[in-house]
Tab-separated table of C-alpha atoms in Angstrom:
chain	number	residue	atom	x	y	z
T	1	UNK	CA	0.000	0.000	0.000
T	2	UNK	CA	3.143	2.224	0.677
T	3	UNK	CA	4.377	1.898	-2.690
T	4	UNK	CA	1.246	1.464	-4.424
T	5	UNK	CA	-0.854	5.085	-3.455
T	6	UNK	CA	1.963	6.884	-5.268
T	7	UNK	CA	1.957	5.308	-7.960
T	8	UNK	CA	-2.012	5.627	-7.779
T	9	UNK	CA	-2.324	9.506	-7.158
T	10	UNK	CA	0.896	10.955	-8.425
T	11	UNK	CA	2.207	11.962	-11.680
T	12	UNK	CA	6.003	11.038	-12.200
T	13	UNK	CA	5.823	9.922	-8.925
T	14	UNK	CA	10.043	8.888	-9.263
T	15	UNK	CA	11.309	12.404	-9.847
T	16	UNK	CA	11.606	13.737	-6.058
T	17	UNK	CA	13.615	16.474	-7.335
T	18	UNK	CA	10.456	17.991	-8.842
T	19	UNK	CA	8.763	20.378	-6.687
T	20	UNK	CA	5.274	19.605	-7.839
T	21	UNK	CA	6.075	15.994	-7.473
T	22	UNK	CA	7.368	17.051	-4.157
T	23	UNK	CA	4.408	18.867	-3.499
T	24	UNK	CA	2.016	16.340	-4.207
T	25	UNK	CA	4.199	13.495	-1.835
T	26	UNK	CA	3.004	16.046	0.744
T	27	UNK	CA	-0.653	16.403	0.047
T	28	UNK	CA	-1.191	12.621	-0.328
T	29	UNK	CA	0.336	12.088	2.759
T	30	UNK	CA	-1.954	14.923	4.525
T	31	UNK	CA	-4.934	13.510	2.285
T	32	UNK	CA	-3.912	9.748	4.107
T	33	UNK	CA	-3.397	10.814	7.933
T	34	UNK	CA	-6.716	13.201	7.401
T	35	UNK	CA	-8.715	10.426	6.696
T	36	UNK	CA	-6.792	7.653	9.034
T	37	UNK	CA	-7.213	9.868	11.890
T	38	UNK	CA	-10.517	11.260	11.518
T	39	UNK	CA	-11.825	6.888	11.106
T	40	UNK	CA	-9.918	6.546	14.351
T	41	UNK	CA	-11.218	9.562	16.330
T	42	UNK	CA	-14.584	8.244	15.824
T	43	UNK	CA	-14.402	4.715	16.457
T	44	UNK	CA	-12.595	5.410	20.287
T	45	UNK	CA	-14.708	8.863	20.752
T	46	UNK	CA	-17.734	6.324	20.625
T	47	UNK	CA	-15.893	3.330	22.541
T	48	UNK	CA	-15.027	5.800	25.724
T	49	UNK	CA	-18.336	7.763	25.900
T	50	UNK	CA	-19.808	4.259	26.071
T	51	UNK	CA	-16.831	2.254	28.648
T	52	UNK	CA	-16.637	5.965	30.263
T	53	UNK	CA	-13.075	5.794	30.075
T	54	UNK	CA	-10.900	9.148	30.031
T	55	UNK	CA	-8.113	7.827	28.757
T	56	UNK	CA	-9.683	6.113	24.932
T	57	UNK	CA	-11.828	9.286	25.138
T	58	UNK	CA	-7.759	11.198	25.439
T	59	UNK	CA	-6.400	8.839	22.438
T	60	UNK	CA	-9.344	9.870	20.547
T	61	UNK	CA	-8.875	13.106	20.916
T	62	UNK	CA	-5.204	12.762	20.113
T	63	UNK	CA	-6.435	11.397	17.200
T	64	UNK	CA	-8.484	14.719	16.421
T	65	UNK	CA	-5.061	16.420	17.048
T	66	UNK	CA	-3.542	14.310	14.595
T	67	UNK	CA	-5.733	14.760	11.747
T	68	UNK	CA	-5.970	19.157	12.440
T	69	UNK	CA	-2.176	18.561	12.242
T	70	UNK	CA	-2.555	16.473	8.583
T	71	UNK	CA	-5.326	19.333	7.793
T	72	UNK	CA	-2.210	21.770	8.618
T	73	UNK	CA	0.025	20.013	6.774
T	74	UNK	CA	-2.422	19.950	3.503
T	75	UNK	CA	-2.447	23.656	3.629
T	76	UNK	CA	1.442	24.116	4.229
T	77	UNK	CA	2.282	22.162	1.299
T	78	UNK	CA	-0.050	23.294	-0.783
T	79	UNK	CA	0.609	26.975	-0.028
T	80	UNK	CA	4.741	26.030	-0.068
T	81	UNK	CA	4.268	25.445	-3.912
T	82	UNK	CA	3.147	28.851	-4.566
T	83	UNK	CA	5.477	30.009	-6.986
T	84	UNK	CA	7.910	33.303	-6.260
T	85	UNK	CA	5.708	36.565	-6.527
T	86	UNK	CA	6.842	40.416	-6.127
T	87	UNK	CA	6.546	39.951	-2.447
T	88	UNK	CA	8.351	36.954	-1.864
T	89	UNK	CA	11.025	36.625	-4.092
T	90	UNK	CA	12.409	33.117	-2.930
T	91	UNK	CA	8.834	31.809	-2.894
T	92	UNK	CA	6.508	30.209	-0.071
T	93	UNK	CA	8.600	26.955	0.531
T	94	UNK	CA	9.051	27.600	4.445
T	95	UNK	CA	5.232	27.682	4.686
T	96	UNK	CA	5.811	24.287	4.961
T	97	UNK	CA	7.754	24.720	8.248
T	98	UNK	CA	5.248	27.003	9.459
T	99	UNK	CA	2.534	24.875	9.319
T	100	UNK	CA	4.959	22.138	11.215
T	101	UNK	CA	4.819	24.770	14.019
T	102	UNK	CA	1.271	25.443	13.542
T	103	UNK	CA	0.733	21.480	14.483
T	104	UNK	CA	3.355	21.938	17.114
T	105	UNK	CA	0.644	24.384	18.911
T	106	UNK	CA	-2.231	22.668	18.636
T	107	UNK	CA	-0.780	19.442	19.899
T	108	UNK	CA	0.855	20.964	22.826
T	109	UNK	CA	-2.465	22.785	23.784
T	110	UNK	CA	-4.510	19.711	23.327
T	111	UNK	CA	-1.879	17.679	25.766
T	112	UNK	CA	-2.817	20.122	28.606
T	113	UNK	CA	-6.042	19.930	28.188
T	114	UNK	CA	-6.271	16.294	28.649
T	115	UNK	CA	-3.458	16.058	31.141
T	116	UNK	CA	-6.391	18.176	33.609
T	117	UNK	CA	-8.917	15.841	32.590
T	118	UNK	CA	-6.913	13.212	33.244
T	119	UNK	CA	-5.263	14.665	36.728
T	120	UNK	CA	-9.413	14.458	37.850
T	121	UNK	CA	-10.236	11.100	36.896
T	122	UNK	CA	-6.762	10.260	38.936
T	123	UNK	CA	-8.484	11.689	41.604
T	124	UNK	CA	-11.861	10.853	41.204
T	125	UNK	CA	-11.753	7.310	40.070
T	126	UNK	CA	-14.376	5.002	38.657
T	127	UNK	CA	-14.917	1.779	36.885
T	128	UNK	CA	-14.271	1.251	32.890
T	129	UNK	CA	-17.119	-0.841	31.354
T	130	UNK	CA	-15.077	-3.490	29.181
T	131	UNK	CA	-16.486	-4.972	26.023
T	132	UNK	CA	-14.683	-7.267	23.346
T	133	UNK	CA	-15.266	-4.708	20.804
T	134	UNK	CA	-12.975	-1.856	22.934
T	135	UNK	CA	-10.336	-3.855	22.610
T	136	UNK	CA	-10.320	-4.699	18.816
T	137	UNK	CA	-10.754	-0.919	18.276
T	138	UNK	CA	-7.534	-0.686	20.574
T	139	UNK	CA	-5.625	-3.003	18.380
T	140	UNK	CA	-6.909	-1.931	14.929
T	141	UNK	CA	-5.794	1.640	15.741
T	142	UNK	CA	-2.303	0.426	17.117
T	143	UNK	CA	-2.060	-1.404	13.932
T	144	UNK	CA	-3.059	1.841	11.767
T	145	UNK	CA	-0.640	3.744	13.544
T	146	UNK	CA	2.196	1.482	12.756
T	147	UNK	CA	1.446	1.403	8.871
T	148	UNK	CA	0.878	5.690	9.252
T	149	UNK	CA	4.186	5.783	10.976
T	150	UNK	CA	6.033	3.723	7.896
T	151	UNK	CA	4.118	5.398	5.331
T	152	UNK	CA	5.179	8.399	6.390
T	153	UNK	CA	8.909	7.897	7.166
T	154	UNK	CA	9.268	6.331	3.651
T	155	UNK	CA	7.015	9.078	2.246
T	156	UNK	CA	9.342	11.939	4.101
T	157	UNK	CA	12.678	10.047	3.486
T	158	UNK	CA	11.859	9.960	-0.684
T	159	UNK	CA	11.752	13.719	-0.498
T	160	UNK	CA	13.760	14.574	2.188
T	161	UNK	CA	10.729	16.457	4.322
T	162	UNK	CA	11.414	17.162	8.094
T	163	UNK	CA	7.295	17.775	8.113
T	164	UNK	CA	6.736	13.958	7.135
T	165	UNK	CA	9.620	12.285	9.189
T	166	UNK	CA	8.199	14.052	12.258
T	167	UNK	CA	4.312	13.386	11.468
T	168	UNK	CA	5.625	9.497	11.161
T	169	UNK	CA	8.110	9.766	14.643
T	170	UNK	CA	4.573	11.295	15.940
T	171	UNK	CA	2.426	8.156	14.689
T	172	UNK	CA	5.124	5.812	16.574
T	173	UNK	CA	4.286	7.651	19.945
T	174	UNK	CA	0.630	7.798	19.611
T	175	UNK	CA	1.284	3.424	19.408
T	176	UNK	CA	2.468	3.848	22.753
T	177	UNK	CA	0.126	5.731	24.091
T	178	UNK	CA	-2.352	3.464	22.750
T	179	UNK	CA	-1.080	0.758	24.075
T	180	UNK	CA	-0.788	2.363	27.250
T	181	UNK	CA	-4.463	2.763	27.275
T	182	UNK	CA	-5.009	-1.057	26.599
T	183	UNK	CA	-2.940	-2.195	29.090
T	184	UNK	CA	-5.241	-0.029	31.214
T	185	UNK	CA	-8.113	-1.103	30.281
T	186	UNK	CA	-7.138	-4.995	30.813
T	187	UNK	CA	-6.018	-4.249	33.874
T	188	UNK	CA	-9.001	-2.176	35.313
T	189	UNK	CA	-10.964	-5.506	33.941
T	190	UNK	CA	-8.732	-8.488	34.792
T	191	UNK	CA	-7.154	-7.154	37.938
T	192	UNK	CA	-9.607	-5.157	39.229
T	193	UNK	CA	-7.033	-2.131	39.026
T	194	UNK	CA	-8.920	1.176	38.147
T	195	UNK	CA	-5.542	2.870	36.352
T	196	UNK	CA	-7.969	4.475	33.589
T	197	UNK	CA	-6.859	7.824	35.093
T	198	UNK	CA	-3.051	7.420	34.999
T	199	UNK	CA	-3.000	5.581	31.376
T	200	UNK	CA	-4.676	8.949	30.167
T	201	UNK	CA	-1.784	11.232	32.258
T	202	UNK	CA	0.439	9.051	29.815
T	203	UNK	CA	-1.342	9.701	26.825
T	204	UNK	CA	-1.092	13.072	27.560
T	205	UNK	CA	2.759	12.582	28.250
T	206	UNK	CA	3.505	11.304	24.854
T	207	UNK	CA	1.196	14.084	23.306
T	208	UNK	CA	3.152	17.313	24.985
T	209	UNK	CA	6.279	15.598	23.854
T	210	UNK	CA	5.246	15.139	20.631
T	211	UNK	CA	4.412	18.784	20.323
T	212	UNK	CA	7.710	19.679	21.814
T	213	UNK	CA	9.590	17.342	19.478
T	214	UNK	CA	7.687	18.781	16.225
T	215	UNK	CA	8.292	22.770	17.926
T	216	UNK	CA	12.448	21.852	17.682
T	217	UNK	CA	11.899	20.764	13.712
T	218	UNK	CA	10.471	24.280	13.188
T	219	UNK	CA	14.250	25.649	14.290
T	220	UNK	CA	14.649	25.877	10.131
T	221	UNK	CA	12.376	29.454	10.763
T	222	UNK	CA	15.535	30.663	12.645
T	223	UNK	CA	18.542	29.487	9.935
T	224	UNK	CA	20.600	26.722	10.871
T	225	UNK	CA	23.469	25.428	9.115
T	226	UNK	CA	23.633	23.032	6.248
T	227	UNK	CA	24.736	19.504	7.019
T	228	UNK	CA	27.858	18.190	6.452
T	229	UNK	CA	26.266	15.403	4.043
T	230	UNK	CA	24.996	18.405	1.924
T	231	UNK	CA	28.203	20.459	2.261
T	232	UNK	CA	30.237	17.536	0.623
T	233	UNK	CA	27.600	17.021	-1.763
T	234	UNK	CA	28.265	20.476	-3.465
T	235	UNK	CA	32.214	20.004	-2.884
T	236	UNK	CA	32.278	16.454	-4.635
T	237	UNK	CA	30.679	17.393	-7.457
T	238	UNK	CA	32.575	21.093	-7.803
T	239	UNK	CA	35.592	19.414	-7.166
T	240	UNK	CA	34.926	16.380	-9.669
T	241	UNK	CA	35.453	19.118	-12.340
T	242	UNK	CA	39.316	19.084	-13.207
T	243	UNK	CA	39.726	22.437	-13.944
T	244	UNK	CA	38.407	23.530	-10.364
T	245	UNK	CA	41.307	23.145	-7.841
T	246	UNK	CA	39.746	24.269	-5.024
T	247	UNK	CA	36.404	26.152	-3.499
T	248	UNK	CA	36.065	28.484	-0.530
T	249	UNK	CA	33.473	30.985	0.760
T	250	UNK	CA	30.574	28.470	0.356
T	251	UNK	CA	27.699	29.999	1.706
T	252	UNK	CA	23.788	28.475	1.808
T	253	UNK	CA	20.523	29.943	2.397
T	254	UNK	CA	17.489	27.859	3.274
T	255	UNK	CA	14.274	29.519	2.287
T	256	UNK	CA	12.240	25.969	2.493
T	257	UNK	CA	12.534	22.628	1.244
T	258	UNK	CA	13.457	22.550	-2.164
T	259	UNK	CA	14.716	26.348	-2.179
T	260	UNK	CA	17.983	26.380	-1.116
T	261	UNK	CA	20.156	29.582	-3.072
T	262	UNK	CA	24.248	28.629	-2.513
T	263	UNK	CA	27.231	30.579	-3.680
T	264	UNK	CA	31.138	29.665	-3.558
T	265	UNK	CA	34.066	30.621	-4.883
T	266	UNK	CA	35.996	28.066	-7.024
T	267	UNK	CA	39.333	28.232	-7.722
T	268	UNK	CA	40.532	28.085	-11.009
T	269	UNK	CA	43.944	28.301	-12.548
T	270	UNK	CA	45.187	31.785	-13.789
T	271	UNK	CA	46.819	30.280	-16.593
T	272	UNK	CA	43.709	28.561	-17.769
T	273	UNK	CA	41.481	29.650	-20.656
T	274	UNK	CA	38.849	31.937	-19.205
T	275	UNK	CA	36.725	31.844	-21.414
T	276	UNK	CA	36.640	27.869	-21.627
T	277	UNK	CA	36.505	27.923	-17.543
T	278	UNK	CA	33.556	30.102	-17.803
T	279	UNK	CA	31.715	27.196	-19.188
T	280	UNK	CA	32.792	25.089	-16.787
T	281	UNK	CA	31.545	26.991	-14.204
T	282	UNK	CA	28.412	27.607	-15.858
T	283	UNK	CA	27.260	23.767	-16.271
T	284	UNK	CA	28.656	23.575	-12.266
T	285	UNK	CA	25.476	26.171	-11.744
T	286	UNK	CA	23.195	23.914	-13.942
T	287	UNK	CA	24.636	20.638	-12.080
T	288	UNK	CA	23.599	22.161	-8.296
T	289	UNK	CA	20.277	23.311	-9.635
T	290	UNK	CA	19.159	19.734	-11.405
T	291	UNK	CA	20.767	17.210	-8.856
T	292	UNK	CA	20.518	19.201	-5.761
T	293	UNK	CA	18.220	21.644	-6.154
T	294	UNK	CA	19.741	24.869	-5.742
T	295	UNK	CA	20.026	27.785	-7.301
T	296	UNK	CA	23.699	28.379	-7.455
T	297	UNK	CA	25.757	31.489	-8.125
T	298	UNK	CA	29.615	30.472	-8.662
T	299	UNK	CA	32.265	33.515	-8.547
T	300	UNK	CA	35.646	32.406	-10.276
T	301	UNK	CA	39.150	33.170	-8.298
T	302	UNK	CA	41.809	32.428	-10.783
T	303	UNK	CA	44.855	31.170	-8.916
T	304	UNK	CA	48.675	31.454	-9.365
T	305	UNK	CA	50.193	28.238	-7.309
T	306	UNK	CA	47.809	25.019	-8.390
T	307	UNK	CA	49.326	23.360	-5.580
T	308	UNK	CA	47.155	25.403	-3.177
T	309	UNK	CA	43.551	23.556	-3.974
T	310	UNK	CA	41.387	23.560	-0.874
């Protein structure tokens, strides 16, 4: 099913280095987790109204959390492809990590909320009513969450999207949590141990770190540095030219996936032909834009002593 919706829903779903393609990774996985979660939310919303347990009634709404945060994610992909305008020059890719802190928000709020609710029913306990049918919706969703969690990760790893790999590290933790409320409810039944309050104070646990753990992915709105894999990406293939002997003054900006601007300086040998290294470093330009993506601006420095490549 991983392999097969792509193929299914999106056009020349094997170029990744296409931004519509790109685009449309991201929308099918919001369109998935939308419609996952929203399944999910209903089935426990109606199996703890009817047990009166707080803490399915907590996954559930974690559920709820997790499809506004695939609604979120629709939107910041689909706005991210906007195309460059007067206004934004570089374009609307880090709308994407926008929305990522949008989801942050609304998960952290919602794990509050049911961390009270759950701190009462700690205090005020009271029996779970335990059916066959609570626990099948239990393990279906566990079993959902697994399949979200790899679709996700393989989704986010094809196109190199912090958004996805963090929606399927949140989909791992939300298996916990449900499995923390099963183990609840089997032990409020079989061993007569009324926990329902303290599996949903876990629940809420995993959601506040969730939130916290998608807030730190939204650090891209400040800058960071590029990796080191992505720094020796751009060296290897400047330096695989043999008229470059060296490159310095590499500098990247990161305006969103897929919208990285570089520049450098190669180093090229005074004695060389400049017109003929002018070529060379024009198809380096054209290389960084089709394999990595980047719009690159490369400034020449001829060079007296080869020897002296960097």
């Amino acid at each position: 099913m991983t392999e097969l919706l792509p193929r299914l829903f999106i056009k020349n779903h094997q170029n990744h280095d296409d931004p519509a393609v790109r685009s449309a990774y991201g929308k099918l996985a919001g369109i998935v987790g939308i419609v996952c979660n929203i399944l999910l939310f209903a089935a426990k919303l109606i199996a703890g109204l009817v047990s009166g347990s707080v803490s399915i009634t907590a996954d559930a709404v974690n559920n709820l959390s997790d499809a506004s945060g695939s609604v979120v994610t629709l939107l910041g992909f689909k706005l991210a492809e906007k195309p460059a305008d007067k206004g934004h020059p570089y374009g609307h890719a880090r709308m994407e990590y926008l929305s990522g802190l949008t989801v942050a928000v609304l998960i952290l709020l919602i794990g509050l909320e049911l961390a009270k609710t759950s701190f009462h029913k700690i205090l005020h306990p009271s029996p779970v009513e335990f059916s066959a049918a609570l626990v099948v919706v239990l393990d279906i969703s566990i079993l959902v969450k697994i399949w979200l969690a790899h679709f996700n990760r393989r989704l986010g790893s094809q196109i190199g999207s912090e958004t996805l790999t963090a929606t399927a590290a949140d989909s791992l933790s939300d298996c916990l949590a449900t499995s923390a409320v099963l183990l609840g409810t089997l032990a409020g039944h079989f061993l007569d141990l009324h926990i329902d309050g303290w599996c949903g104070a876990a629940v809420a646990l995993f959601i506040l770190w969730s939130g916290f753990g998608a807030a730190r992915e939204t650090i891209n709105l400040l800058g960071q540095p590029p990796s080191p894999e992505f720094v020796e990406q751009i060296r290897s293939l400047v330096r695989a030219q043999p008229q470059i002997i060296g490159i310095h003054d590499l500098i990247v900006h990161d305006y969103g996936p897929g919208r990285r601007i570089l520049s450098l300086h190669a180093e090229v040998p005074a004695s060389g032909d400049i017109l003929a290294l002018h070529d060379v470093v024009d198809g380096l330009e054209k290389q960084l834009n089709e394999k990595l993506g980047c719009l690159a601006t490369i400034h020449m420095d001829p060079v007296v002593n080869d020897g002296g490549a960097t």
